[in-house]
Coordinates of C-alpha atoms in Angstrom, one line a residue:
Chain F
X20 CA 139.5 -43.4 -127.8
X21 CA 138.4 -45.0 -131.0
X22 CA 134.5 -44.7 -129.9
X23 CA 133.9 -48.5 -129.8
X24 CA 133.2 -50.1 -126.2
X25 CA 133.7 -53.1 -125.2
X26 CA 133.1 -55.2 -121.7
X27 CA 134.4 -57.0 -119.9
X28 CA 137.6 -56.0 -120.0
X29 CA 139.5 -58.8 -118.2
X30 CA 137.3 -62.2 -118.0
X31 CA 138.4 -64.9 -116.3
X32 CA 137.1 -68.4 -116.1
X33 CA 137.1 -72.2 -115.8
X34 CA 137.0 -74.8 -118.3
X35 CA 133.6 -75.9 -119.9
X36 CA 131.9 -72.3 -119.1
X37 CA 130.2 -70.1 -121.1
X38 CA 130.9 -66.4 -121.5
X39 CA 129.4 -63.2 -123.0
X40 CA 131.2 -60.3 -124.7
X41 CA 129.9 -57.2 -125.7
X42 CA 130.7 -54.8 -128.1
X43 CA 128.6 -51.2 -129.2
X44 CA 130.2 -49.4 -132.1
X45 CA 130.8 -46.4 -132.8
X46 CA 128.0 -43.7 -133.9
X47 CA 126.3 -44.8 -137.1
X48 CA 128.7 -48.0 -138.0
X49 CA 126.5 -50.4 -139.2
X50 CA 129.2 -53.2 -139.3
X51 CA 130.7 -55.2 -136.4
X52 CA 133.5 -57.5 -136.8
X53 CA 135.3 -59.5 -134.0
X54 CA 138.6 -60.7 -133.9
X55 CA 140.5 -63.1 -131.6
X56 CA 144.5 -62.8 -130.4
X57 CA 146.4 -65.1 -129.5
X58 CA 150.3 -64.9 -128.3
X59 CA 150.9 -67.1 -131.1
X60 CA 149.0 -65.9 -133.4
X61 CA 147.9 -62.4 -135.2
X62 CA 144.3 -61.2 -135.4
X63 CA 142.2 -63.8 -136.6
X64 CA 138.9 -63.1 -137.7
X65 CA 136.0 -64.8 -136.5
X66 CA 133.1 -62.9 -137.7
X67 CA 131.2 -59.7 -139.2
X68 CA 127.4 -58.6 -138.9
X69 CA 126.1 -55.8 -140.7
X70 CA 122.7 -54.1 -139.8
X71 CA 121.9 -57.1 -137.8
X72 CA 122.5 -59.6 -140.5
X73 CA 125.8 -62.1 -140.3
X74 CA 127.9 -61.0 -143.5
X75 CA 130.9 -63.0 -143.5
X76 CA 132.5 -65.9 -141.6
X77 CA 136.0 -66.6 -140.8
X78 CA 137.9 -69.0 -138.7
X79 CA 135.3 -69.2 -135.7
X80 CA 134.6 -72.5 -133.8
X81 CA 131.0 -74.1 -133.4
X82 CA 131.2 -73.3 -130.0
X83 CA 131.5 -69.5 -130.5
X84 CA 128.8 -67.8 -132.1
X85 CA 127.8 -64.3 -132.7
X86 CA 124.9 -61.8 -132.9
X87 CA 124.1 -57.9 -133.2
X88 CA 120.9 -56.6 -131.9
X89 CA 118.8 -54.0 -133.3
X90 CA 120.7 -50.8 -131.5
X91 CA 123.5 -52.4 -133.5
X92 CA 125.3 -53.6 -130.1
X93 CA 127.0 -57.1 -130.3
X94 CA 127.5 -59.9 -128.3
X95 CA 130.0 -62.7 -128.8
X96 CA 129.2 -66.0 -126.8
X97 CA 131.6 -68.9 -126.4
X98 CA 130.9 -71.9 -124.6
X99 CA 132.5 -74.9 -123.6
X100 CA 135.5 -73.4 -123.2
X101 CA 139.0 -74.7 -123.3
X102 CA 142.4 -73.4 -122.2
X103 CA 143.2 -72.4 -125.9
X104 CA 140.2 -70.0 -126.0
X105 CA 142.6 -67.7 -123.9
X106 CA 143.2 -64.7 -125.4
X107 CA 142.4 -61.0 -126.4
X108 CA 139.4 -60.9 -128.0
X109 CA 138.9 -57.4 -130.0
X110 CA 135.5 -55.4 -131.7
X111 CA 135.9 -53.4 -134.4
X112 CA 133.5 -51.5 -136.5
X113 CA 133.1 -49.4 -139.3
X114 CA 130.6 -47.9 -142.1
X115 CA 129.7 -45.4 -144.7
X116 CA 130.8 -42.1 -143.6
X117 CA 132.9 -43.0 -141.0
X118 CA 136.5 -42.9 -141.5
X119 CA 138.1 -41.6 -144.8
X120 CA 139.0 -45.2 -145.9
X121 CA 136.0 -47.2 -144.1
X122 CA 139.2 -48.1 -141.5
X123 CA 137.7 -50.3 -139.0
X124 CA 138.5 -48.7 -135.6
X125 CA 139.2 -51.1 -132.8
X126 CA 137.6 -51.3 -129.0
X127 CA 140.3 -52.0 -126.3
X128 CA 139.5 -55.9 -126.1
X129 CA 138.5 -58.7 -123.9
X130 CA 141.7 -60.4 -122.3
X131 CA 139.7 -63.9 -121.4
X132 CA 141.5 -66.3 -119.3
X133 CA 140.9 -70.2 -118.8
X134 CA 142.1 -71.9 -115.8
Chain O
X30 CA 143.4 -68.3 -149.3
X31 CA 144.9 -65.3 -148.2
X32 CA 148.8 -65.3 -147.0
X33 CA 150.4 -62.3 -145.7
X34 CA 154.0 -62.0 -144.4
X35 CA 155.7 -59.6 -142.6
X36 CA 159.3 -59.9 -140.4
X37 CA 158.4 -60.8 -136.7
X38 CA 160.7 -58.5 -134.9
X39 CA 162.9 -55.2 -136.1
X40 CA 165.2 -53.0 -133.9
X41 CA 165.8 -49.2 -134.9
X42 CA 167.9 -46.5 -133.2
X43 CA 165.9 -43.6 -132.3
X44 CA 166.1 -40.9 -134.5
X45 CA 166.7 -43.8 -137.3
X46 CA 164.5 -44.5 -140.5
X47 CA 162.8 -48.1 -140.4
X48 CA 161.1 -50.1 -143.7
X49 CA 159.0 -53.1 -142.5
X50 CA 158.2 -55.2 -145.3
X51 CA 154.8 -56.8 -146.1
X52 CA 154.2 -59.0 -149.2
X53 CA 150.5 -60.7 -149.7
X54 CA 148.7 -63.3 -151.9
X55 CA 144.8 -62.1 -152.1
X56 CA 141.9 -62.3 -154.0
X57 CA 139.6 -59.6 -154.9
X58 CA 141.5 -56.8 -153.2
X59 CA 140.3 -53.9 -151.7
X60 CA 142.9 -52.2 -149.9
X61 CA 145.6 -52.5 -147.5
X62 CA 146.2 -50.8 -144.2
X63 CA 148.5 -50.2 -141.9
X64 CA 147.7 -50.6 -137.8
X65 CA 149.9 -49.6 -134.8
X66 CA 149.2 -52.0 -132.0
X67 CA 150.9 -51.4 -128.6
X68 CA 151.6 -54.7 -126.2
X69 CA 147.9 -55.5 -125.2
X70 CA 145.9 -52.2 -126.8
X71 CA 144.0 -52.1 -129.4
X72 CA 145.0 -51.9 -133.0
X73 CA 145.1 -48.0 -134.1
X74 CA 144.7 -47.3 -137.8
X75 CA 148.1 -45.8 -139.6
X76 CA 147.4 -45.5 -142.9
X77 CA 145.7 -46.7 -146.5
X78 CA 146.4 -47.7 -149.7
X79 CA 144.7 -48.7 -152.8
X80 CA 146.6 -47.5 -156.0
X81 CA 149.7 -48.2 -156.3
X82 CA 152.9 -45.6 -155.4
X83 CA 153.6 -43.9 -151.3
X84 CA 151.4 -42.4 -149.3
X85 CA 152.9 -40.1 -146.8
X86 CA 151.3 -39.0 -143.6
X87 CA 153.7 -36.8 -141.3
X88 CA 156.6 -39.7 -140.4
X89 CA 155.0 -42.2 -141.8
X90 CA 154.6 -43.5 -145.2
X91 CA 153.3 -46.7 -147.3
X92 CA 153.9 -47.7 -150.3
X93 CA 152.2 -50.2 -152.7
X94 CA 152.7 -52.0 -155.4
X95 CA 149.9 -54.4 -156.8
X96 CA 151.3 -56.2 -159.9
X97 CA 154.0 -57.5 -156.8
X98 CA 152.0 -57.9 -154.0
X99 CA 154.5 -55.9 -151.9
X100 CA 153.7 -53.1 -149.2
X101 CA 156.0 -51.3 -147.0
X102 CA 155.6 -48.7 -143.7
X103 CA 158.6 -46.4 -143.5
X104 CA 159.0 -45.0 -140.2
X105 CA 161.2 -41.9 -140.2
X106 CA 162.5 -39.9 -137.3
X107 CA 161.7 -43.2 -134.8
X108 CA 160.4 -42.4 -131.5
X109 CA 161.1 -44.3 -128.6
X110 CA 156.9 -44.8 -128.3
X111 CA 156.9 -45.8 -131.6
X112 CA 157.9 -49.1 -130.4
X113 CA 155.2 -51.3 -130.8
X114 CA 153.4 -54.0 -133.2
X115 CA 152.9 -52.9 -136.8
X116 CA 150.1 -54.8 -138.6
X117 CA 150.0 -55.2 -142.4
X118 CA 146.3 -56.1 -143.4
X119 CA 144.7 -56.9 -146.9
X120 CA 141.0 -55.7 -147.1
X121 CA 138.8 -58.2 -149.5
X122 CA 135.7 -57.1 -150.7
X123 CA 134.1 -60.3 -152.0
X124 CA 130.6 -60.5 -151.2
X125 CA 130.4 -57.1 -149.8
X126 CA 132.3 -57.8 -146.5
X127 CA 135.0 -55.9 -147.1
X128 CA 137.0 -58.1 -144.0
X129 CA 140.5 -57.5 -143.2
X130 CA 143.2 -60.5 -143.4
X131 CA 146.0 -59.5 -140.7
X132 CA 149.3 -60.4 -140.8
X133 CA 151.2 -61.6 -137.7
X134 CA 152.7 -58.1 -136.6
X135 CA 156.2 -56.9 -137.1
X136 CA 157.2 -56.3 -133.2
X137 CA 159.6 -52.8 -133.6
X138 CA 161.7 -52.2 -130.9
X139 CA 163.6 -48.5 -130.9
X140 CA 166.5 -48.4 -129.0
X141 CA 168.6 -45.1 -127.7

């Protein structure tokens, strides 16, 4: 148990809908990062907060976007959703202290499907 | 841009010694790690490196080498649960975000 939560665990949907992940990280890691997987694909970034404050971008749509809230949980929102949106959708976090090498430690995913 | 490959699929026997490869093309480096990822877990951190040369870690070891932009995970005494993905990722530290650039996952299967 890496210490970071995440829920849902299985999501599934239509087309066009809009969902809401959540994340909370692990005691005292300031730093949130989410990360999408597809079967085709490796772990793409999509995005990192720190203390509340979006630190870097990667390869996320306009339709997703991100936030982390002041007890440092996070929610990832995706909306108009299309059948390529399916796929494991993973938290990580990390910070000073935790973790000899600031390793980001991993929650056990969202699997979202799109019918 | 960051570009990192790794082989797509390995089979060892158990008992065997496995290398799986990872060479990158980075900016501003910070690290690279190694995950474990079983089919539909999470990712589960492995092991670090920064300077160059091996870090060993019970049956695992990594080794790096900078000026070539070559990493490797040597697996030794294989397990039949070590077979799972094995993720090669390049840390970046530009701008203080210290992200992670994955690499597709080298799927290890151990066989009897």
């Amino acid at each position: 148990d890496s210490g970071v939560t995440q829920t849902p665990k299985h999501l599934i949907t239509a087309t066009g809908q809009r969902v809401t992940l959540r994340c909370s990280p692990r005691s005292g890691d300031l730093s949130v990062y989410w990360y999408q997987q597809s079967l085709d694909q490796g772990l793409q970034f999509l995005i990192q907060y720190y203390n509340g404050e979006e630190r870097a971008k990667g390869n996320i749509l306009e339709r997703f976007s991100a936030q982390q809230f002041p007890d440092l949980h996070s929610e990832l929102n995706l909306s108009s959703l299309e059948l390529g949106d399916s796929a494991l959708y993973f938290c990580a976090s990390s910070g000073r202290g935790q973790g000899a090498y600031n390793e980001q430690f991993f929650g056990p995913g969202t699997r979202l499907t799109v019918l | 841009g960051q570009n990192i490959d790794q082989p797509t699929e390995m089979t060892a026997t158990e008992g065997a010694i496995v290398q799986i490869n990872c060479t990158y093309q980075t900016s501003g480096f910070n690290g690279l790690f190694w995950y474990q990822q079983h089919a539909g877990e999470a990712p589960t951190f492995l092991s670090y490196n920064v300077l160059d040369g091996l870090e060993e870690k019970g049956r695992f070891s990594s080794f790096l080498s900078r000026s070539k932009g070559y990493s490797y995970l040597l697996l030794k005494e294989l397990q039949m649960k070590d077979s799972a993905s094995y993720l090669c990722a390049v840390r970046n530290s530009g701008a203080g975000s210290y992200q992670l650039t994955f690499g597709k996952g080298t799927k290890l299967s151990v066989i009897p």
